[in-house]
Amino acid sequence: MKLEKTLVLLKPCTLERALMGEIISRFEKKGLRIVGMKMMQLDDAILANHYSHLVDKPFFGILKASMMRTPVVAMCLEGVDAISVVRTITGSTNGRNADPGTIRGDYCMSNQQNIVHASDSPESAKAELNRFFCPEEIFDFGTLNIPRLYAEDEI
Ligand code: UDP
Ligand code: MG
């Protein structure tokens, strides 16, 4: 099967604003399969890795603090082209510029408090899923609902 897996984090702002259910529901309704999900408290070490491309930015300190305010919900989503599909649903980084209909476009006003993290490439999806999940926390759903989600030649 041509399924991809990608990482989504529901950020602390999403927990604080009681939007978890709504955001999870968007991914579910799209037809992405949630094959791993857990709540976890992030710390300096995991955030230094996760945001290693941003460590030299002036906002890195407040970004890190904002990601540790509450636990996050980590999800592994699965589907054909899941990595790019999830990025499209997520929208551009700054909620003020993100297109209406995207999660960031519909739920936030911030460039930082922007509801979700989503892996941006196959390489980052692989590294990020390894960072946030043990292999046994990601489940094999086999062909469950696949014939309802895709045509035979898409999978
Ligand atoms: N971020 C920020 N200020 C900026 C750019 C990014 O606080 O000017 C935060 C924001 O929360 C973003 C995260 O850093 O989601 C990761 O940045 P990246 O450029 O990877 O954006 P993303 O992939 O999340 O769209
Ligand atoms: Mg990114």
CSV table of C-alpha atoms and ligand atoms in Angstrom, one decimal:
chain,number,residue,atom,x,y,z
A,1,MET,CA,0.0,0.0,0.0
A,2,LYS,CA,1.2,3.5,-0.8
A,3,LEU,CA,0.3,4.9,2.6
A,4,GLU,CA,2.4,7.6,4.3
A,5,LYS,CA,2.6,8.4,8.0
A,6,THR,CA,3.1,11.9,9.4
A,7,LEU,CA,3.3,13.6,12.8
A,8,VAL,CA,0.8,16.1,14.1
A,9,LEU,CA,1.1,17.8,17.5
A,10,LEU,CA,-1.8,19.6,19.1
A,11,LYS,CA,0.0,22.6,20.7
A,12,PRO,CA,-0.7,23.9,24.2
A,13,CYS,CA,-2.9,26.7,22.9
A,14,THR,CA,-5.2,24.1,21.5
A,15,LEU,CA,-5.6,22.3,24.8
A,16,GLU,CA,-6.0,25.7,26.6
A,17,ARG,CA,-8.7,26.8,24.2
A,18,ALA,CA,-10.5,23.4,24.4
A,19,LEU,CA,-10.2,22.9,20.6
A,20,MET,CA,-8.7,19.4,20.8
A,21,GLY,CA,-11.8,17.6,19.7
A,22,GLU,CA,-12.6,19.9,16.9
A,23,ILE,CA,-9.1,19.7,15.4
A,24,ILE,CA,-8.9,15.9,15.7
A,25,SER,CA,-12.3,15.7,14.1
A,26,ARG,CA,-11.1,17.7,11.0
A,27,PHE,CA,-8.3,15.1,10.4
A,28,GLU,CA,-10.7,12.2,11.0
A,29,LYS,CA,-13.4,13.6,8.7
A,30,LYS,CA,-10.9,14.1,5.9
A,31,GLY,CA,-10.2,10.4,6.0
A,32,LEU,CA,-6.8,10.3,7.6
A,33,ARG,CA,-6.4,7.4,9.9
A,34,ILE,CA,-5.2,8.1,13.4
A,35,VAL,CA,-2.8,5.2,14.0
A,36,GLY,CA,-1.1,6.6,17.1
A,37,MET,CA,-2.1,9.2,19.7
A,38,LYS,CA,-0.9,10.2,23.2
A,39,MET,CA,-0.7,13.2,25.5
A,40,MET,CA,2.9,14.1,26.6
A,41,GLN,CA,4.7,16.8,28.4
A,42,LEU,CA,7.6,18.2,26.3
A,43,ASP,CA,10.9,19.4,27.7
A,44,ASP,CA,14.0,21.4,26.7
A,45,ALA,CA,15.8,18.4,25.2
A,46,ILE,CA,13.0,17.2,22.9
A,47,LEU,CA,12.2,20.8,21.8
A,48,ALA,CA,15.8,21.6,21.0
A,49,ASN,CA,15.7,18.6,18.6
A,50,HIS,CA,12.2,19.2,17.2
A,51,TYR,CA,12.9,22.9,16.5
A,52,SER,CA,16.6,22.6,15.8
A,53,HIS,CA,16.1,24.7,12.6
A,54,LEU,CA,15.0,27.6,14.9
A,55,VAL,CA,17.5,27.5,17.8
A,56,ASP,CA,19.2,30.7,16.6
A,57,LYS,CA,16.0,32.7,16.1
A,58,PRO,CA,15.2,35.5,18.6
A,59,PHE,CA,11.8,33.9,19.3
A,60,PHE,CA,13.2,30.4,20.1
A,61,GLY,CA,13.0,31.0,23.9
A,62,ILE,CA,9.3,32.0,24.0
A,63,LEU,CA,8.5,29.3,21.4
A,64,LYS,CA,10.0,26.6,23.6
A,65,ALA,CA,8.2,28.0,26.7
A,66,SER,CA,4.9,28.1,24.9
A,67,MET,CA,5.3,24.4,23.9
A,68,MET,CA,5.8,23.4,27.5
A,69,ARG,CA,2.9,25.3,29.1
A,70,THR,CA,0.7,22.2,29.0
A,71,PRO,CA,1.1,18.7,27.6
A,72,VAL,CA,0.7,18.3,23.9
A,73,VAL,CA,-1.2,15.6,22.0
A,74,ALA,CA,1.0,13.8,19.6
A,75,MET,CA,-0.8,12.0,16.7
A,76,CYS,CA,0.5,9.7,13.9
A,77,LEU,CA,-1.8,10.2,10.9
A,78,GLU,CA,-1.8,7.8,8.0
A,79,GLY,CA,-3.1,8.1,4.4
A,80,VAL,CA,-2.0,8.3,0.7
A,81,ASP,CA,0.2,11.4,0.5
A,82,ALA,CA,-0.6,12.1,4.1
A,83,ILE,CA,2.4,14.3,4.6
A,84,SER,CA,1.5,16.9,2.0
A,85,VAL,CA,-2.3,16.5,2.6
A,86,VAL,CA,-1.8,17.3,6.4
A,87,ARG,CA,0.4,20.3,5.6
A,88,THR,CA,-2.3,21.6,3.2
A,89,ILE,CA,-5.1,21.2,5.8
A,90,THR,CA,-2.9,22.9,8.4
A,91,GLY,CA,-2.2,26.0,6.4
A,92,SER,CA,0.6,28.5,6.4
A,93,THR,CA,2.5,29.2,9.6
A,94,ASN,CA,1.0,32.6,10.5
A,95,GLY,CA,-2.7,32.2,11.3
A,96,ARG,CA,-3.3,35.8,10.2
A,97,ASN,CA,-2.2,34.9,6.6
A,98,ALA,CA,-3.4,31.3,6.5
A,99,ASP,CA,-6.2,30.6,4.0
A,100,PRO,CA,-9.7,30.3,5.4
A,101,GLY,CA,-10.7,26.6,5.4
A,102,THR,CA,-7.3,25.6,6.8
A,103,ILE,CA,-6.9,24.8,10.5
A,104,ARG,CA,-4.6,27.8,11.1
A,105,GLY,CA,-6.8,30.0,8.9
A,106,ASP,CA,-9.9,29.1,10.8
A,107,TYR,CA,-8.7,28.8,14.4
A,108,CYS,CA,-5.9,31.3,15.1
A,109,MET,CA,-4.6,34.8,14.8
A,110,SER,CA,-0.9,34.0,15.7
A,111,ASN,CA,2.3,33.2,14.0
A,112,GLN,CA,3.4,31.2,17.1
A,113,GLN,CA,0.2,30.0,18.9
A,114,ASN,CA,-0.9,28.3,15.7
A,115,ILE,CA,-2.8,25.2,16.9
A,116,VAL,CA,-0.8,22.3,15.4
A,117,HIS,CA,2.6,21.2,14.3
A,118,ALA,CA,2.7,19.1,11.1
A,119,SER,CA,5.8,17.4,9.5
A,120,ASP,CA,6.9,19.1,6.3
A,121,SER,CA,8.6,16.3,4.3
A,122,PRO,CA,9.0,12.6,4.2
A,123,GLU,CA,12.4,12.9,5.9
A,124,SER,CA,11.0,15.1,8.8
A,125,ALA,CA,8.0,12.8,9.2
A,126,LYS,CA,10.2,9.8,9.7
A,127,ALA,CA,12.6,11.6,12.1
A,128,GLU,CA,9.7,13.3,14.0
A,129,LEU,CA,7.7,10.1,14.4
A,130,ASN,CA,10.8,8.4,15.8
A,131,ARG,CA,11.3,11.3,18.2
A,132,PHE,CA,7.7,11.3,19.6
A,133,PHE,CA,6.6,7.6,19.3
A,134,CYS,CA,8.0,4.2,20.1
A,135,PRO,CA,7.3,1.6,17.4
A,136,GLU,CA,4.8,-0.2,19.6
A,137,GLU,CA,2.8,3.0,20.0
A,138,ILE,CA,2.0,3.1,16.3
A,139,PHE,CA,-0.6,0.6,15.2
A,140,ASP,CA,-1.2,-1.4,12.0
A,141,PHE,CA,-4.8,-0.9,10.9
A,142,GLY,CA,-4.4,-3.1,7.9
A,143,THR,CA,-7.1,-2.6,5.3
A,144,LEU,CA,-9.6,-1.2,7.8
A,145,ASN,CA,-11.8,1.3,5.8
A,146,ILE,CA,-9.3,1.5,3.0
A,147,PRO,CA,-11.9,0.4,0.3
A,148,ARG,CA,-14.2,3.3,1.5
A,149,LEU,CA,-11.5,5.9,1.4
A,150,TYR,CA,-9.7,5.2,-1.9
A,151,ALA,CA,-10.2,3.7,-5.4
A,152,GLU,CA,-8.5,0.4,-6.1
A,153,ASP,CA,-5.8,2.1,-8.3
A,154,GLU,CA,-5.0,4.7,-5.7
A,155,ILE,CA,-3.7,2.3,-3.1
B,1,UDP,N1,7.4,30.3,14.9
B,1,UDP,C1,7.4,31.5,15.6
B,1,UDP,N2,7.7,32.7,15.0
B,1,UDP,C2,8.1,32.7,13.7
B,1,UDP,C3,8.1,31.5,12.9
B,1,UDP,C4,7.7,30.3,13.6
B,1,UDP,O1,7.0,31.5,16.8
B,1,UDP,O2,8.4,33.8,13.1
B,1,UDP,C5,7.0,29.1,15.5
B,1,UDP,C6,5.5,28.7,15.1
B,1,UDP,O3,4.9,28.1,16.3
B,1,UDP,C7,5.8,27.6,14.1
B,1,UDP,C8,7.1,26.9,14.7
B,1,UDP,O4,7.8,28.0,15.2
B,1,UDP,O5,4.7,26.7,13.9
B,1,UDP,C9,7.9,26.2,13.6
B,1,UDP,O6,8.3,27.0,12.6
B,1,UDP,P1,8.3,26.5,11.1
B,1,UDP,O7,8.9,27.6,10.3
B,1,UDP,O8,8.8,25.1,11.0
B,1,UDP,O9,6.7,26.6,10.7
B,1,UDP,P2,5.6,25.4,10.6
B,1,UDP,O10,6.3,24.2,9.9
B,1,UDP,O11,5.0,25.1,11.9
B,1,UDP,O12,4.6,26.0,9.7
B,2,MG,MG,8.0,23.3,10.5
